[in-house]
Amino acid sequence: MNKKRFAVLTLITGLSLSGCQILTGYNQIDDDNTLITAQALDPIAGEINLSCQGTYHCEIVQIDKTPIISAQSHEPVNPTMLAVMQSTDTASKMPFSDRFRTTIAPDITPLSDKNAIKIVPLSVSNIEGLTTYYIRLKPSKREVQVNFYPENNLGYIERFAMIHEFTQPGNYELRAYRKKPSSTEGSLLENASPNPLCVDLTFNGRLQRHFCKLADIERQGEFVESSVIEAS
């Protein structure tokens, strides 16, 4: 049986609007709230699907220099990037935040070029009134910025960013969670602090990269990446 172990590798910064605020539970998005069926997540040939999961709500806010989801409105910055088909003509006249609850299928027209980006509604958020989206891309090296909302509170954001070489088409997911302690040993600060927020990047369900926030004072608020090493 394979086991995974982690070794400290590099640093990636993460910011919080409330750095001293204590984190509470992290909920996964309820599968029963899915707007588009799981089959819709099957990537179109030659494309990447990029999604985020794991907290009350999450948003891919920027890819490279392109704004994706607004941190203010929590809706796509550029509506022309939406890849959806509405069930009726009246759906397009609904309020922006409500219209995607009538979506019956995504637009599966292939991306026109390597720089094209499409936004697809994925599920109803655990925060009332919001929608979670996934992103369609072509394989390429990308900088990705994500806002995670660990609490049912839009005023508390955990910001995560990474640069990754998306070399193969398929499903990529950034999932946030709180790391459970492996033992009771540790410093007083570590024992007094809440379990750290971690983010895993997976490709077709397989772990690719692993990040966790540090609890020490000097680098508090930073995500530390650990290498993922397969060992027998």
PDB file of C-alpha atoms in Angstrom:
ATOM      1  CA  MET A   1       0.000   0.000   0.000  1.00  0.00           C
ATOM      2  CA  ASN A   2       1.291   3.421  -0.916  1.00  0.00           C
ATOM      3  CA  LYS A   3       1.693   6.059   1.744  1.00  0.00           C
ATOM      4  CA  LYS A   4       2.266   9.784   1.257  1.00  0.00           C
ATOM      5  CA  ARG A   5       4.656  11.835   3.325  1.00  0.00           C
ATOM      6  CA  PHE A   6       5.395  15.533   3.160  1.00  0.00           C
ATOM      7  CA  ALA A   7       8.591  17.583   3.151  1.00  0.00           C
ATOM      8  CA  VAL A   8       8.731  21.386   3.344  1.00  0.00           C
ATOM      9  CA  LEU A   9       9.459  22.755  -0.108  1.00  0.00           C
ATOM     10  CA  THR A  10       8.534  26.371  -0.851  1.00  0.00           C
ATOM     11  CA  LEU A  11       6.412  29.236   0.437  1.00  0.00           C
ATOM     12  CA  ILE A  12       3.299  30.783  -1.019  1.00  0.00           C
ATOM     13  CA  THR A  13       1.642  33.750   0.636  1.00  0.00           C
ATOM     14  CA  GLY A  14      -1.968  33.821   1.782  1.00  0.00           C
ATOM     15  CA  LEU A  15      -3.829  36.791   3.179  1.00  0.00           C
ATOM     16  CA  SER A  16      -6.804  37.008   5.501  1.00  0.00           C
ATOM     17  CA  LEU A  17      -9.097  39.912   6.181  1.00  0.00           C
ATOM     18  CA  SER A  18      -9.240  38.781   9.797  1.00  0.00           C
ATOM     19  CA  GLY A  19      -5.887  37.287  10.650  1.00  0.00           C
ATOM     20  CA  CYS A  20      -6.670  36.996  14.362  1.00  0.00           C
ATOM     21  CA  GLN A  21     -10.100  35.474  13.855  1.00  0.00           C
ATOM     22  CA  ILE A  22     -10.468  31.892  15.080  1.00  0.00           C
ATOM     23  CA  LEU A  23     -11.439  29.390  12.378  1.00  0.00           C
ATOM     24  CA  THR A  24     -14.455  27.192  12.935  1.00  0.00           C
ATOM     25  CA  GLY A  25     -15.714  24.143  11.019  1.00  0.00           C
ATOM     26  CA  TYR A  26     -15.039  23.578   7.328  1.00  0.00           C
ATOM     27  CA  ASN A  27     -17.977  22.187   5.388  1.00  0.00           C
ATOM     28  CA  GLN A  28     -17.889  20.505   2.019  1.00  0.00           C
ATOM     29  CA  ILE A  29     -20.386  21.597  -0.636  1.00  0.00           C
ATOM     30  CA  ASP A  30     -23.517  19.469  -0.565  1.00  0.00           C
ATOM     31  CA  ASP A  31     -23.672  17.229  -3.637  1.00  0.00           C
ATOM     32  CA  ASP A  32     -27.481  17.414  -3.557  1.00  0.00           C
ATOM     33  CA  ASN A  33     -27.259  21.074  -4.543  1.00  0.00           C
ATOM     34  CA  THR A  34     -25.569  20.350  -7.871  1.00  0.00           C
ATOM     35  CA  LEU A  35     -26.766  22.579 -10.700  1.00  0.00           C
ATOM     36  CA  ILE A  36     -25.040  20.664 -13.470  1.00  0.00           C
ATOM     37  CA  THR A  37     -24.686  16.903 -13.424  1.00  0.00           C
ATOM     38  CA  ALA A  38     -21.377  15.221 -12.661  1.00  0.00           C
ATOM     39  CA  GLN A  39     -21.049  14.283 -16.324  1.00  0.00           C
ATOM     40  CA  ALA A  40     -20.686  17.970 -17.094  1.00  0.00           C
ATOM     41  CA  LEU A  41     -17.371  17.903 -15.255  1.00  0.00           C
ATOM     42  CA  ASP A  42     -15.970  15.501 -17.835  1.00  0.00           C
ATOM     43  CA  PRO A  43     -13.517  17.798 -19.622  1.00  0.00           C
ATOM     44  CA  ILE A  44     -13.892  18.519 -23.294  1.00  0.00           C
ATOM     45  CA  ALA A  45     -11.090  16.954 -25.327  1.00  0.00           C
ATOM     46  CA  GLY A  46      -7.881  18.933 -24.917  1.00  0.00           C
ATOM     47  CA  GLU A  47      -9.253  21.098 -22.087  1.00  0.00           C
ATOM     48  CA  ILE A  48      -8.897  21.474 -18.320  1.00  0.00           C
ATOM     49  CA  ASN A  49     -11.678  21.815 -15.767  1.00  0.00           C
ATOM     50  CA  LEU A  50     -10.538  23.730 -12.671  1.00  0.00           C
ATOM     51  CA  SER A  51     -12.781  23.840  -9.590  1.00  0.00           C
ATOM     52  CA  CYS A  52     -12.556  24.652  -5.883  1.00  0.00           C
ATOM     53  CA  GLN A  53     -14.287  22.916  -2.985  1.00  0.00           C
ATOM     54  CA  GLY A  54     -14.201  22.315   0.737  1.00  0.00           C
ATOM     55  CA  THR A  55     -15.396  25.414   2.617  1.00  0.00           C
ATOM     56  CA  TYR A  56     -18.767  27.146   2.917  1.00  0.00           C
ATOM     57  CA  HIS A  57     -17.987  28.891  -0.356  1.00  0.00           C
ATOM     58  CA  CYS A  58     -15.038  29.430  -2.690  1.00  0.00           C
ATOM     59  CA  GLU A  59     -14.393  31.493  -5.792  1.00  0.00           C
ATOM     60  CA  ILE A  60     -11.674  31.424  -8.438  1.00  0.00           C
ATOM     61  CA  VAL A  61     -11.215  35.174  -8.549  1.00  0.00           C
ATOM     62  CA  GLN A  62      -8.386  35.501 -11.053  1.00  0.00           C
ATOM     63  CA  ILE A  63      -6.377  33.472 -13.572  1.00  0.00           C
ATOM     64  CA  ASP A  64      -3.153  35.154 -14.692  1.00  0.00           C
ATOM     65  CA  LYS A  65      -4.242  38.768 -15.300  1.00  0.00           C
ATOM     66  CA  THR A  66      -7.858  37.898 -16.096  1.00  0.00           C
ATOM     67  CA  PRO A  67     -10.510  38.583 -13.411  1.00  0.00           C
ATOM     68  CA  ILE A  68     -12.931  35.651 -13.130  1.00  0.00           C
ATOM     69  CA  ILE A  69     -15.355  35.942 -10.183  1.00  0.00           C
ATOM     70  CA  SER A  70     -15.855  39.290  -8.463  1.00  0.00           C
ATOM     71  CA  ALA A  71     -15.075  39.307  -4.739  1.00  0.00           C
ATOM     72  CA  GLN A  72     -17.707  42.046  -4.354  1.00  0.00           C
ATOM     73  CA  SER A  73     -20.676  40.696  -6.356  1.00  0.00           C
ATOM     74  CA  HIS A  74     -19.590  37.007  -6.239  1.00  0.00           C
ATOM     75  CA  GLU A  75     -20.605  36.744  -9.880  1.00  0.00           C
ATOM     76  CA  PRO A  76     -18.599  36.443 -13.126  1.00  0.00           C
ATOM     77  CA  VAL A  77     -16.812  39.699 -13.901  1.00  0.00           C
ATOM     78  CA  ASN A  78     -17.325  39.215 -17.644  1.00  0.00           C
ATOM     79  CA  PRO A  79     -20.730  37.626 -18.473  1.00  0.00           C
ATOM     80  CA  THR A  80     -19.536  36.795 -22.000  1.00  0.00           C
ATOM     81  CA  MET A  81     -17.196  34.201 -20.451  1.00  0.00           C
ATOM     82  CA  LEU A  82     -20.147  32.154 -19.148  1.00  0.00           C
ATOM     83  CA  ALA A  83     -20.563  28.774 -20.840  1.00  0.00           C
ATOM     84  CA  VAL A  84     -24.222  28.021 -20.124  1.00  0.00           C
ATOM     85  CA  MET A  85     -27.447  27.303 -21.972  1.00  0.00           C
ATOM     86  CA  GLN A  86     -30.684  28.576 -20.431  1.00  0.00           C
ATOM     87  CA  SER A  87     -33.803  26.424 -20.248  1.00  0.00           C
ATOM     88  CA  THR A  88     -36.111  29.284 -21.317  1.00  0.00           C
ATOM     89  CA  ASP A  89     -35.844  32.730 -22.850  1.00  0.00           C
ATOM     90  CA  THR A  90     -37.239  34.218 -19.635  1.00  0.00           C
ATOM     91  CA  ALA A  91     -34.256  32.913 -17.661  1.00  0.00           C
ATOM     92  CA  SER A  92     -32.034  35.569 -19.185  1.00  0.00           C
ATOM     93  CA  LYS A  93     -34.326  38.226 -17.705  1.00  0.00           C
ATOM     94  CA  MET A  94     -33.977  36.905 -14.160  1.00  0.00           C
ATOM     95  CA  PRO A  95     -31.682  38.522 -11.590  1.00  0.00           C
ATOM     96  CA  PHE A  96     -28.092  37.601 -12.353  1.00  0.00           C
ATOM     97  CA  SER A  97     -27.654  35.545  -9.154  1.00  0.00           C
ATOM     98  CA  ASP A  98     -30.843  33.515  -9.809  1.00  0.00           C
ATOM     99  CA  ARG A  99     -30.750  32.760 -13.513  1.00  0.00           C
ATOM    100  CA  PHE A 100     -28.257  29.888 -13.286  1.00  0.00           C
ATOM    101  CA  ARG A 101     -30.578  27.864 -11.090  1.00  0.00           C
ATOM    102  CA  THR A 102     -32.559  27.235 -14.303  1.00  0.00           C
ATOM    103  CA  THR A 103     -29.533  26.002 -16.225  1.00  0.00           C
ATOM    104  CA  ILE A 104     -30.123  22.606 -17.840  1.00  0.00           C
ATOM    105  CA  ALA A 105     -26.793  22.061 -19.598  1.00  0.00           C
ATOM    106  CA  PRO A 106     -23.428  23.724 -20.116  1.00  0.00           C
ATOM    107  CA  ASP A 107     -22.354  25.048 -23.481  1.00  0.00           C
ATOM    108  CA  ILE A 108     -19.763  22.491 -24.616  1.00  0.00           C
ATOM    109  CA  THR A 109     -18.415  24.457 -27.566  1.00  0.00           C
ATOM    110  CA  PRO A 110     -14.620  23.866 -27.514  1.00  0.00           C
ATOM    111  CA  LEU A 111     -12.423  26.786 -26.494  1.00  0.00           C
ATOM    112  CA  SER A 112     -11.297  28.827 -29.475  1.00  0.00           C
ATOM    113  CA  ASP A 113      -7.637  29.248 -28.485  1.00  0.00           C
ATOM    114  CA  LYS A 114      -5.117  28.614 -25.697  1.00  0.00           C
ATOM    115  CA  ASN A 115      -5.933  31.910 -23.964  1.00  0.00           C
ATOM    116  CA  ALA A 116      -9.701  31.408 -23.909  1.00  0.00           C
ATOM    117  CA  ILE A 117     -11.458  30.917 -20.552  1.00  0.00           C
ATOM    118  CA  LYS A 118     -15.023  29.802 -19.880  1.00  0.00           C
ATOM    119  CA  ILE A 119     -16.933  29.940 -16.567  1.00  0.00           C
ATOM    120  CA  VAL A 120     -19.516  27.228 -15.814  1.00  0.00           C
ATOM    121  CA  PRO A 121     -21.934  27.146 -12.821  1.00  0.00           C
ATOM    122  CA  LEU A 122     -21.307  24.010 -10.763  1.00  0.00           C
ATOM    123  CA  SER A 123     -23.393  24.006  -7.580  1.00  0.00           C
ATOM    124  CA  VAL A 124     -25.452  26.051  -5.169  1.00  0.00           C
ATOM    125  CA  SER A 125     -23.158  27.429  -2.474  1.00  0.00           C
ATOM    126  CA  ASN A 126     -23.520  26.704   1.244  1.00  0.00           C
ATOM    127  CA  ILE A 127     -23.783  30.482   1.623  1.00  0.00           C
ATOM    128  CA  GLU A 128     -27.329  31.408   0.679  1.00  0.00           C
ATOM    129  CA  GLY A 129     -27.777  33.180  -2.643  1.00  0.00           C
ATOM    130  CA  LEU A 130     -24.364  32.329  -4.084  1.00  0.00           C
ATOM    131  CA  THR A 131     -23.267  29.933  -6.818  1.00  0.00           C
ATOM    132  CA  THR A 132     -20.025  27.987  -7.149  1.00  0.00           C
ATOM    133  CA  TYR A 133     -18.393  27.903 -10.590  1.00  0.00           C
ATOM    134  CA  TYR A 134     -15.708  25.869 -12.308  1.00  0.00           C
ATOM    135  CA  ILE A 135     -13.403  27.079 -15.059  1.00  0.00           C
ATOM    136  CA  ARG A 136     -12.572  25.652 -18.499  1.00  0.00           C
ATOM    137  CA  LEU A 137      -9.023  26.255 -19.765  1.00  0.00           C
ATOM    138  CA  LYS A 138      -6.427  24.962 -22.180  1.00  0.00           C
ATOM    139  CA  PRO A 139      -3.329  23.258 -20.701  1.00  0.00           C
ATOM    140  CA  SER A 140      -0.757  25.924 -19.851  1.00  0.00           C
ATOM    141  CA  LYS A 141       1.252  27.438 -17.020  1.00  0.00           C
ATOM    142  CA  ARG A 142      -1.169  29.532 -14.986  1.00  0.00           C
ATOM    143  CA  GLU A 143      -1.314  31.718 -11.909  1.00  0.00           C
ATOM    144  CA  VAL A 144      -4.523  30.977 -10.000  1.00  0.00           C
ATOM    145  CA  GLN A 145      -6.045  33.033  -7.187  1.00  0.00           C
ATOM    146  CA  VAL A 146      -8.866  31.625  -5.057  1.00  0.00           C
ATOM    147  CA  ASN A 147     -10.949  33.058  -2.215  1.00  0.00           C
ATOM    148  CA  PHE A 148     -12.068  30.500   0.369  1.00  0.00           C
ATOM    149  CA  TYR A 149     -14.814  31.300   2.910  1.00  0.00           C
ATOM    150  CA  PRO A 150     -14.269  28.979   5.931  1.00  0.00           C
ATOM    151  CA  GLU A 151     -17.298  30.363   7.779  1.00  0.00           C
ATOM    152  CA  ASN A 152     -20.818  31.329   6.813  1.00  0.00           C
ATOM    153  CA  ASN A 153     -19.584  34.894   6.688  1.00  0.00           C
ATOM    154  CA  LEU A 154     -18.672  36.839   3.551  1.00  0.00           C
ATOM    155  CA  GLY A 155     -16.535  39.193   5.625  1.00  0.00           C
ATOM    156  CA  TYR A 156     -13.991  36.482   6.423  1.00  0.00           C
ATOM    157  CA  ILE A 157     -11.867  35.402   3.446  1.00  0.00           C
ATOM    158  CA  GLU A 158      -8.817  33.184   3.164  1.00  0.00           C
ATOM    159  CA  ARG A 159      -6.924  34.107  -0.003  1.00  0.00           C
ATOM    160  CA  PHE A 160      -4.831  31.468  -1.729  1.00  0.00           C
ATOM    161  CA  ALA A 161      -2.606  31.785  -4.810  1.00  0.00           C
ATOM    162  CA  MET A 162      -0.352  29.436  -6.726  1.00  0.00           C
ATOM    163  CA  ILE A 163       1.456  29.094 -10.039  1.00  0.00           C
ATOM    164  CA  HIS A 164       1.072  25.690 -11.655  1.00  0.00           C
ATOM    165  CA  GLU A 165       1.985  24.025 -14.936  1.00  0.00           C
ATOM    166  CA  PHE A 166      -1.283  22.447 -16.069  1.00  0.00           C
ATOM    167  CA  THR A 167       0.320  20.076 -18.549  1.00  0.00           C
ATOM    168  CA  GLN A 168      -2.438  17.518 -19.126  1.00  0.00           C
ATOM    169  CA  PRO A 169      -6.138  17.878 -19.923  1.00  0.00           C
ATOM    170  CA  GLY A 170      -8.424  16.643 -17.160  1.00  0.00           C
ATOM    171  CA  ASN A 171     -10.099  17.631 -13.894  1.00  0.00           C
ATOM    172  CA  TYR A 172      -8.117  19.745 -11.427  1.00  0.00           C
ATOM    173  CA  GLU A 173      -9.527  20.638  -8.011  1.00  0.00           C
ATOM    174  CA  LEU A 174      -8.342  22.921  -5.207  1.00  0.00           C
ATOM    175  CA  ARG A 175      -9.851  21.627  -1.968  1.00  0.00           C
ATOM    176  CA  ALA A 176      -9.493  23.447   1.361  1.00  0.00           C
ATOM    177  CA  TYR A 177      -9.766  21.713   4.745  1.00  0.00           C
ATOM    178  CA  ARG A 178      -8.433  21.890   8.296  1.00  0.00           C
ATOM    179  CA  LYS A 179      -5.534  19.560   8.986  1.00  0.00           C
ATOM    180  CA  LYS A 180      -6.092  17.256  11.942  1.00  0.00           C
ATOM    181  CA  PRO A 181      -3.201  17.079  14.444  1.00  0.00           C
ATOM    182  CA  SER A 182      -1.068  13.946  14.169  1.00  0.00           C
ATOM    183  CA  SER A 183      -0.182  13.985  17.876  1.00  0.00           C
ATOM    184  CA  THR A 184      -0.545  16.031  21.042  1.00  0.00           C
ATOM    185  CA  GLU A 185       3.103  17.057  20.909  1.00  0.00           C
ATOM    186  CA  GLY A 186       4.094  20.538  19.863  1.00  0.00           C
ATOM    187  CA  SER A 187       4.694  24.032  21.102  1.00  0.00           C
ATOM    188  CA  LEU A 188       2.238  25.896  23.297  1.00  0.00           C
ATOM    189  CA  LEU A 189       1.411  28.139  20.342  1.00  0.00           C
ATOM    190  CA  GLU A 190       0.741  25.167  18.078  1.00  0.00           C
ATOM    191  CA  ASN A 191      -1.465  23.484  20.663  1.00  0.00           C
ATOM    192  CA  ALA A 192      -3.390  26.694  21.372  1.00  0.00           C
ATOM    193  CA  SER A 193      -3.969  27.512  17.699  1.00  0.00           C
ATOM    194  CA  PRO A 194      -6.813  26.065  15.619  1.00  0.00           C
ATOM    195  CA  ASN A 195      -5.924  23.312  13.182  1.00  0.00           C
ATOM    196  CA  PRO A 196      -4.252  24.933  10.172  1.00  0.00           C
ATOM    197  CA  LEU A 197      -6.051  25.581   6.909  1.00  0.00           C
ATOM    198  CA  CYS A 198      -4.675  23.387   4.127  1.00  0.00           C
ATOM    199  CA  VAL A 199      -5.288  23.323   0.368  1.00  0.00           C
ATOM    200  CA  ASP A 200      -4.706  20.295  -1.864  1.00  0.00           C
ATOM    201  CA  LEU A 201      -4.462  20.375  -5.641  1.00  0.00           C
ATOM    202  CA  THR A 202      -5.664  17.147  -7.248  1.00  0.00           C
ATOM    203  CA  PHE A 203      -5.630  15.967 -10.856  1.00  0.00           C
ATOM    204  CA  ASN A 204      -8.316  13.426 -11.745  1.00  0.00           C
ATOM    205  CA  GLY A 205      -8.575  12.689  -8.014  1.00  0.00           C
ATOM    206  CA  ARG A 206      -4.856  12.171  -7.486  1.00  0.00           C
ATOM    207  CA  LEU A 207      -2.963  14.470  -5.109  1.00  0.00           C
ATOM    208  CA  GLN A 208      -0.493  16.730  -6.925  1.00  0.00           C
ATOM    209  CA  ARG A 209       0.392  19.509  -4.478  1.00  0.00           C
ATOM    210  CA  HIS A 210      -0.219  20.181  -0.779  1.00  0.00           C
ATOM    211  CA  PHE A 211      -0.213  23.532   1.046  1.00  0.00           C
ATOM    212  CA  CYS A 212      -0.827  24.370   4.722  1.00  0.00           C
ATOM    213  CA  LYS A 213      -0.795  27.608   6.682  1.00  0.00           C
ATOM    214  CA  LEU A 214       1.882  28.066   9.322  1.00  0.00           C
ATOM    215  CA  ALA A 215       0.985  28.636  12.946  1.00  0.00           C
ATOM    216  CA  ASP A 216       4.270  30.295  13.978  1.00  0.00           C
ATOM    217  CA  ILE A 217       4.259  34.042  14.563  1.00  0.00           C
ATOM    218  CA  GLU A 218       7.030  34.924  12.102  1.00  0.00           C
ATOM    219  CA  ARG A 219       5.274  33.433   9.085  1.00  0.00           C
ATOM    220  CA  GLN A 220       1.672  33.362  10.264  1.00  0.00           C
ATOM    221  CA  GLY A 221      -0.686  33.743   7.303  1.00  0.00           C
ATOM    222  CA  GLU A 222       1.682  32.086   4.819  1.00  0.00           C
ATOM    223  CA  PHE A 223       0.947  28.835   3.024  1.00  0.00           C
ATOM    224  CA  VAL A 224       3.836  26.398   3.047  1.00  0.00           C
ATOM    225  CA  GLU A 225       3.976  23.870   0.252  1.00  0.00           C
ATOM    226  CA  SER A 226       5.072  20.331   1.069  1.00  0.00           C
ATOM    227  CA  SER A 227       6.322  17.956  -1.596  1.00  0.00           C
ATOM    228  CA  VAL A 228       4.158  14.929  -2.198  1.00  0.00           C
ATOM    229  CA  ILE A 229       6.411  11.852  -2.174  1.00  0.00           C
ATOM    230  CA  GLU A 230       5.140   8.386  -2.974  1.00  0.00           C
ATOM    231  CA  ALA A 231       6.683   5.761  -0.713  1.00  0.00           C
ATOM    232  CA  SER A 232       6.009   2.051  -0.412  1.00  0.00           C
TER     233      SER A 232
END
